[in-house]
Every structure is written in C-alpha cells, then in structure tokens.
Coordinates of C-alpha atoms and ligand atoms in Angstrom, one line a residue:
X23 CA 3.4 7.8 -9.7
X24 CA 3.1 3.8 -9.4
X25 CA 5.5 2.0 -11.5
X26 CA 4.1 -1.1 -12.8
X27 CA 6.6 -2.8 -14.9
X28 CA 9.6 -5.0 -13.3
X29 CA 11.9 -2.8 -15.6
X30 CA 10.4 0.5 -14.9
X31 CA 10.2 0.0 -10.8
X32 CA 13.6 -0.9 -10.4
X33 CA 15.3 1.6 -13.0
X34 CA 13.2 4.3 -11.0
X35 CA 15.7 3.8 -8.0
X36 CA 18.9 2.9 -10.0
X37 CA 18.0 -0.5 -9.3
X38 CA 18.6 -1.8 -12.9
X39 CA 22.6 -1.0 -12.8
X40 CA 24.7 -3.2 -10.7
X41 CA 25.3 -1.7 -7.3
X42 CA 27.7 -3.0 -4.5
X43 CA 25.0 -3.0 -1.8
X44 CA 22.0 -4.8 -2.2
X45 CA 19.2 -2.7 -2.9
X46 CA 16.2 -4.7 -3.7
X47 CA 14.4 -7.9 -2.0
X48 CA 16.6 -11.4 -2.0
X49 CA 15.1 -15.1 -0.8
X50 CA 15.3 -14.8 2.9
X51 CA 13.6 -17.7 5.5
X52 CA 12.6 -16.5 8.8
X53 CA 13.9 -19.6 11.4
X54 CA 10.9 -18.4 14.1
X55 CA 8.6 -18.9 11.7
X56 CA 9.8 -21.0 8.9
X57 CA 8.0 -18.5 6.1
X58 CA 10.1 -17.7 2.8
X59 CA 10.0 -14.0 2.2
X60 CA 11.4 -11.9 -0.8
X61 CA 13.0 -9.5 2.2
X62 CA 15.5 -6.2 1.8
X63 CA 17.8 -5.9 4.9
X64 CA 19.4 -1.9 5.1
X65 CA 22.6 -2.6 6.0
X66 CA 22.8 0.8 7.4
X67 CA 20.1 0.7 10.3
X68 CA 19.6 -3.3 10.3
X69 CA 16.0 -2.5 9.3
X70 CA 14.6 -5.9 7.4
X71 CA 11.7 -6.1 5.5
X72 CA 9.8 -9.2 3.8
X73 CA 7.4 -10.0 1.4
X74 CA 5.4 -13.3 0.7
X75 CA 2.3 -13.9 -1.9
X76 CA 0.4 -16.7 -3.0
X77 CA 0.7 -17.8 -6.5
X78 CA -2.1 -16.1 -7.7
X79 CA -2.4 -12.5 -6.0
X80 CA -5.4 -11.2 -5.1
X81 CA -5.9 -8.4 -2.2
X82 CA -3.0 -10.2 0.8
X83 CA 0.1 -10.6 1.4
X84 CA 2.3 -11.9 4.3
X85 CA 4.5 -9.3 5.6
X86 CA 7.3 -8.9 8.1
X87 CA 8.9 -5.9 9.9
X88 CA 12.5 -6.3 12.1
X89 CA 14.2 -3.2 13.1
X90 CA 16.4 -2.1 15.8
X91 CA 15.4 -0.8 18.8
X92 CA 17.2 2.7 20.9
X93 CA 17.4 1.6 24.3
X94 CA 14.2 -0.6 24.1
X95 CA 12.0 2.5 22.1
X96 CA 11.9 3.6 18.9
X97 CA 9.2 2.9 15.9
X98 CA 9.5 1.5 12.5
X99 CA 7.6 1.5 9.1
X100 CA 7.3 0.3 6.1
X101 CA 5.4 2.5 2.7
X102 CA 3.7 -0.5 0.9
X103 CA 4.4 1.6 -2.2
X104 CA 7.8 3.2 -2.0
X105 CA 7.6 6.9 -1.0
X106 CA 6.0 8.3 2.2
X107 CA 3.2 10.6 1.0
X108 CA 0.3 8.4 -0.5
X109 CA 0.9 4.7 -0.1
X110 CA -0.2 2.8 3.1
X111 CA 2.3 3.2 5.9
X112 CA 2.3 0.5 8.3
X113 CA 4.3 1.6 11.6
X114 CA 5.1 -0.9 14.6
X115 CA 6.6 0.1 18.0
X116 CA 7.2 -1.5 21.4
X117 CA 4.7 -0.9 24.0
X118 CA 5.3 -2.2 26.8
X119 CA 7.2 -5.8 25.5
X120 CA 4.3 -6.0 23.3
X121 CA 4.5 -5.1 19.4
X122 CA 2.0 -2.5 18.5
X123 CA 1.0 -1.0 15.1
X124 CA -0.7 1.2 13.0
X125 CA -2.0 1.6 9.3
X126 CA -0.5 5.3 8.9
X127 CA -1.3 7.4 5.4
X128 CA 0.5 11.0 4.6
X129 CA -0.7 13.6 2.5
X130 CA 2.6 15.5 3.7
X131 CA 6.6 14.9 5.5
X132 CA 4.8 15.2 9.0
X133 CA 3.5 12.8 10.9
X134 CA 0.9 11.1 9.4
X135 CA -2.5 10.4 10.2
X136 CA -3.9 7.1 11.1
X137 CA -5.1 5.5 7.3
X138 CA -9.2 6.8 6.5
X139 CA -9.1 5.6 3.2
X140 CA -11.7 3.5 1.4
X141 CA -10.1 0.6 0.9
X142 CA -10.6 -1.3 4.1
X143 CA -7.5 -3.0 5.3
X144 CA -7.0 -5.3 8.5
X145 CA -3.7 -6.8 9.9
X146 CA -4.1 -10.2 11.5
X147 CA -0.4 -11.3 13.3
X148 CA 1.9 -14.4 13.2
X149 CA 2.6 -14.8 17.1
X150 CA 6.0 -16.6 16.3
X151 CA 7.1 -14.1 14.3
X152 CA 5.6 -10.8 16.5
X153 CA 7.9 -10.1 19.9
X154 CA 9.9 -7.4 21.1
X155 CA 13.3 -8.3 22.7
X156 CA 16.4 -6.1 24.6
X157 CA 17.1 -5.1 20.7
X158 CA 14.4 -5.4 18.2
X159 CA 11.3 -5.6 17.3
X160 CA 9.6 -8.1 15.3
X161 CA 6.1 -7.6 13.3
X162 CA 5.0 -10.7 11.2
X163 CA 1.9 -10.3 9.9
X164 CA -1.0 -11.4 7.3
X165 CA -2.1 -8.0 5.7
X166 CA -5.7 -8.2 4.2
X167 CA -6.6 -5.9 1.7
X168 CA -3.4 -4.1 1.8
X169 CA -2.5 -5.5 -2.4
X170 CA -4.2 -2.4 -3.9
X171 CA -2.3 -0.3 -7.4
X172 CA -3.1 2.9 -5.7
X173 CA -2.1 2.2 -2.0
X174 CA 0.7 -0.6 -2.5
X175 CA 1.4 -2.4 -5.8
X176 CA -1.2 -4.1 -8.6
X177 CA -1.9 -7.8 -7.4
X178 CA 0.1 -8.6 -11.2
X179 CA 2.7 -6.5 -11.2
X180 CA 6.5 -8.5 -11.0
X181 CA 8.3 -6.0 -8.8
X182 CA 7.4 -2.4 -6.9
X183 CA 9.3 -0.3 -4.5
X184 CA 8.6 -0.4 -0.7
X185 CA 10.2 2.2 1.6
X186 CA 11.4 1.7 5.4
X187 CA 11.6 4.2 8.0
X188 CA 13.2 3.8 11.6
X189 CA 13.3 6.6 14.7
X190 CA 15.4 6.2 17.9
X191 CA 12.5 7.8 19.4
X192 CA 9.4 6.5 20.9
X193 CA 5.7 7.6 19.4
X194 CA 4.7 10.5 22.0
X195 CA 2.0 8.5 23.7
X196 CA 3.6 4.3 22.7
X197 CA -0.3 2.8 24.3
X198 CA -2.4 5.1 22.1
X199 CA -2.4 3.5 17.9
X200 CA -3.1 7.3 16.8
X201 CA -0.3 8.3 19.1
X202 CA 2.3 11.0 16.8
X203 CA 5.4 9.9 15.5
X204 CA 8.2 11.5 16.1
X205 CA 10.7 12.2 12.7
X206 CA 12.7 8.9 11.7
X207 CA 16.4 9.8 12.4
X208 CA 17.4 6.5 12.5
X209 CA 17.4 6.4 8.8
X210 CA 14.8 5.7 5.9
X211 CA 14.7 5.0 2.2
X212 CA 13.5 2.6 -1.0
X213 CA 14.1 -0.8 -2.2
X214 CA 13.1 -2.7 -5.0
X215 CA 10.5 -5.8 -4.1
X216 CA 10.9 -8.7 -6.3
X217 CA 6.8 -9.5 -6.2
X218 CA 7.3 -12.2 -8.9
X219 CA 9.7 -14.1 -6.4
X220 CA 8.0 -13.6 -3.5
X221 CA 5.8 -16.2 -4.4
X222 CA 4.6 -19.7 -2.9
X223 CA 2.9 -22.6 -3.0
X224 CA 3.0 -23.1 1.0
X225 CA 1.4 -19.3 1.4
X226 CA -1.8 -20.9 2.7
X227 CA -0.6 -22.7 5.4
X228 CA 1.5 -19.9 6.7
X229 CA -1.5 -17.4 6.5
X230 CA -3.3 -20.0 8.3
X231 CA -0.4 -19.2 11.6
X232 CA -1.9 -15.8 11.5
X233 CA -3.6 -15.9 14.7
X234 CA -2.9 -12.9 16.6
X235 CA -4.7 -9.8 17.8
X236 CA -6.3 -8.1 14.6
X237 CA -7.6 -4.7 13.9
X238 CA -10.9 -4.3 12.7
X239 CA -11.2 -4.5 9.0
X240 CA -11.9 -1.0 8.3
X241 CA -10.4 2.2 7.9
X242 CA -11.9 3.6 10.8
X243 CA -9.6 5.4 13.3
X244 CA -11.4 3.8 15.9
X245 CA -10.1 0.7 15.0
X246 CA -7.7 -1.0 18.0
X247 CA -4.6 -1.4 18.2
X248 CA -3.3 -4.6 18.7
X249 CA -0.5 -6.2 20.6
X250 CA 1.2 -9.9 21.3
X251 CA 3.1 -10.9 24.1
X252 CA 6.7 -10.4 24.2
X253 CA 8.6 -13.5 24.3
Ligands
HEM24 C1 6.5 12.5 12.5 C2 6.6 11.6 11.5 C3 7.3 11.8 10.2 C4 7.9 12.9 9.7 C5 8.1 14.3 10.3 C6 8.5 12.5 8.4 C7 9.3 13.4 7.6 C8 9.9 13.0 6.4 C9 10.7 13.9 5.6 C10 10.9 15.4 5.9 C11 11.2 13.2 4.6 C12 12.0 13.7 3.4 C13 13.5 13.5 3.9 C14 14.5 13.8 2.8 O1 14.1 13.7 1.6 O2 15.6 14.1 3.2 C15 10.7 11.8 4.7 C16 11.0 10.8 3.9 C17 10.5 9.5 4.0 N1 9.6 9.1 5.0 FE1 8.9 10.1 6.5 N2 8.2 11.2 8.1 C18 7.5 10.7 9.2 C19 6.9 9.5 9.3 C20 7.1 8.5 8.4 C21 6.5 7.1 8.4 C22 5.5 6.7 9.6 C23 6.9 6.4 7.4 C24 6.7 5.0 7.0 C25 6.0 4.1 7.7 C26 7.8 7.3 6.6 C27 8.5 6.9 5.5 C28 9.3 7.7 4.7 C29 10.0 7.3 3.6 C30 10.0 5.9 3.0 C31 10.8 8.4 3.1 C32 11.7 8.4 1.9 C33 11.0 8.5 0.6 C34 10.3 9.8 0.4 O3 11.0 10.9 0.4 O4 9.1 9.8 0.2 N3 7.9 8.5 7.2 N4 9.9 11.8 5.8
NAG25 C1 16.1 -10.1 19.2 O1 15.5 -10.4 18.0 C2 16.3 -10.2 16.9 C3 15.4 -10.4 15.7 O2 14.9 -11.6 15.6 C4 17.5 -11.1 16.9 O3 18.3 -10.9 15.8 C5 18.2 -10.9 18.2 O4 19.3 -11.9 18.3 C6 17.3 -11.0 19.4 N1 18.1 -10.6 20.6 C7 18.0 -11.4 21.7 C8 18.8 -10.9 22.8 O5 17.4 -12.4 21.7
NAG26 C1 14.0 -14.6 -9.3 O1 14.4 -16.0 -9.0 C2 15.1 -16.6 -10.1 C3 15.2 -18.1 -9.7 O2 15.9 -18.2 -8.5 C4 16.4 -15.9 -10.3 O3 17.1 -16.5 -11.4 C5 16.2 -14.5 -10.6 O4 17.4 -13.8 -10.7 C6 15.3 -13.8 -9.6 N1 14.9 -12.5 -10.0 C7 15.4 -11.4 -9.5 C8 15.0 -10.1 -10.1 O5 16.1 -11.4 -8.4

C-alpha cells in the first residue's frame, strides 16, 4: 500500500524514531556531475541512491544508481516505491565497461520481468555521471514518466520509500536487457526519500545533460537497452 504522507512513509519503516544509522535520503552533490541529490548511501553494501525534482513535480525525476561491483560483475536496483513486488524496478549492470539497464516490474520474489505496464516510461542518461570502473558502477539518469502514485510516489507527496537491491552475481546473459537476474545476496532493503528536499531550481539545466543512449518511451519489451562508454 503507497504511503502518501511524510509522517506516514517514514513511520512505516521506523523512520520517525531516531536511529544511529542513517536511514532515509540526506543532501548529497555528485562532483562528476555537479547535480544535488536527496541520496541514501547503505552503509552495509556501499549502495547510493539519489533523487532530484523540479520544483513543481510533474511525471520526471533525475535519478542516480552507484553500487559496488564483485570482481567487475554484479547488478543493482532500485524499487521507485519501496518494496520489490509492484513498483517500477530499475536494474543496472556492467556489460562489457558499459552501464546497462532495465525497467524491471515483479508480481512475485523471482526474478522479475522486463516492466509491460501502461504507463510508458523512458530513461534518457547523464554521460558524466554513467561509467563502470575496476569497482562500481555508476547510472545517472533523467527518468521520464517514472513520477506515477501507483508505480513510484504521487508527484506531491513530501517523502516515499525507495528500496535498493545489490547481487555479486552477473544477470545470466549481461548483453541481453531481458536477461534474468540472479537473487541479490549482496544485500537489499528500504529508505526513506525526502521528496520535499530533493527539490531545485537548477533541475532544468541538469535534465538538459541528459544526453545519453535512451530506451524507447514505452513499455514494450522490445524496447533496447542502452549503454555509455566506460570512462
Ligand atoms: C532473480 C531476481 C530476484 C529474486 C529471486 C528476488 C527475491 C527476493 C526475495 C526472496 C525477497 C525477500 C527477502 C526477505 O524478506 O528476506 C526480496 C526482497 C526485496 N527485493 Fe528482490 N529479488 C530479485 C530481484 C530484485 C530486483 C531486480 C529488485 C530491485 C530492482 C529487488 C528488490 C527487492 C527489495 C527492495 C526487497 C526488500 C523489500 C521487500 O521485501 O519487498 N529484487 N527479493
Ligand atoms: C569508481 O567509481 C566510484 C564511484 O564514483 C568511485 O568511488 C571510485 O573511487 C572509482 N574507482 C576508481 C578506481 O576510479
Ligand atoms: C529538509 O531541509 C530542511 C532545510 O535544510 C531541514 O531543516 C529539514 O530537516 C530537512 N527535512 C528532512 C526530513 O530531512
């Protein structure tokens, strides 16, 4: 069930007590890039995700995956809307030295199924923020159509839950986008997104860097996958 009230999102996940690790999304600037995200770093698996809106919300958002890498393989995720069945998944992995990724939705905890829903979303990257080095990979991104209160969060809602996901293990087939996933061992879990913070005046212009490979905008599982050059 989507939570839509700041006080209801983050008390869902114990969020509202005070905790000694950070659990939900903190001001975070990416140097490659120069974008301000609202961004929640797991301080068990280095997985860091962030978050950046315009000041009035309508259906995009900026977005940007890091996560570890296993000797150079692996995949990681983020669930727009907190658990893994039902929101949109968004998955990246190295294929290659190139970032790959893939609009994912579950209707059970197996690997899920490239996204066929209705709403027709599209990922356009930010080459300065997309690479895969020795250790990580990097996935920054302008999601379009991805604000949606069924698949992610309502475009005025103050704060939602996101959930990350990270494998040691590579997809079974890294070149294909509908390629299966393999179980994320690495670790996985929910965070608190502080939407009303993640907010800026400068959103344009950094939307305006996202100039990358896109998917097509639709839901199609046709759709191809996309890549940028490792740096
Ligand atoms: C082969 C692929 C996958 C399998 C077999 C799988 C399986 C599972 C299982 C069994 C759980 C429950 C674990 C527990 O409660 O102890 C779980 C949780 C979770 N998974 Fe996955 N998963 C897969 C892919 C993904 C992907 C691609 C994402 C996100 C991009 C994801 C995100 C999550 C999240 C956020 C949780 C914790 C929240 C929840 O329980 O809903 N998973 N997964
Ligand atoms: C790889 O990228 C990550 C994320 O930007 C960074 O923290 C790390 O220092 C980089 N490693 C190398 C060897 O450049
Ligand atoms: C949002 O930002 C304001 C101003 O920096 C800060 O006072 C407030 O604590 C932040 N909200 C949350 C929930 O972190």
């Amino acid at each position: 069930m989507r939570q839509t009230t700041s006080i209801g999102a983050l008390a869902l996940l114990g969020l509202a007590r005070s905790v000694a690790t950070q659990t939900a999304t903190t001001p975070y600037t990416d140097p490659l890039t120069g974008i301000d995200f609202q961004a929640y770093a797991d301080p068990d698996t280095g997985y860091t995700f962030g978050i950046a809106l315009p000041e009035t919300v309508t259906t995009d958002f900026i977005g940007q995956i890091i996560a570890p890498l296993t000797d150079g393989a692996g995949w990681a995720g983020v669930s727009l809307g907190g658990p893994m069945v039902g929101p949109l998944l968004l998955v990246t992995w190295p294929n290659e030295g190139e970032a790959l990724y893939s609009f994912r939705q579950a209707t059970e905890y197996a690997n899920p199924p490239v996204y066929a829903g209705d709403v027709a979303v599209s990922l356009v990257t930010i080459p300065d923020g997309t690479f895969v080095n020795d250790t990580h990979i990097s996935l920054t991104f302008l999601c379009e159509g991805c604000v949606d209160a069924d698949l992610s969060f309502a475009p005025d809602t103050a704060s939602s839950v996101a959930g990350f996901a990270v494998s040691d293990s590579p997809p079974e087939d890294p070149a294909d986008e509908a390629t299966a996933l393999v179980f994320h061992s690495y670790g996985y879990g929910q965070f608190g997104v502080i939407l009303a913070n993640a907010t800026s005046a400068e959103y344009d212009t950094w939307a305006a860097m996202a100039t990358g490979g896109s998917s097509a905008p639709t839901s199609s599982a046709a759709a191809p996958s996309t890549s940028t050059s490792a740096r």
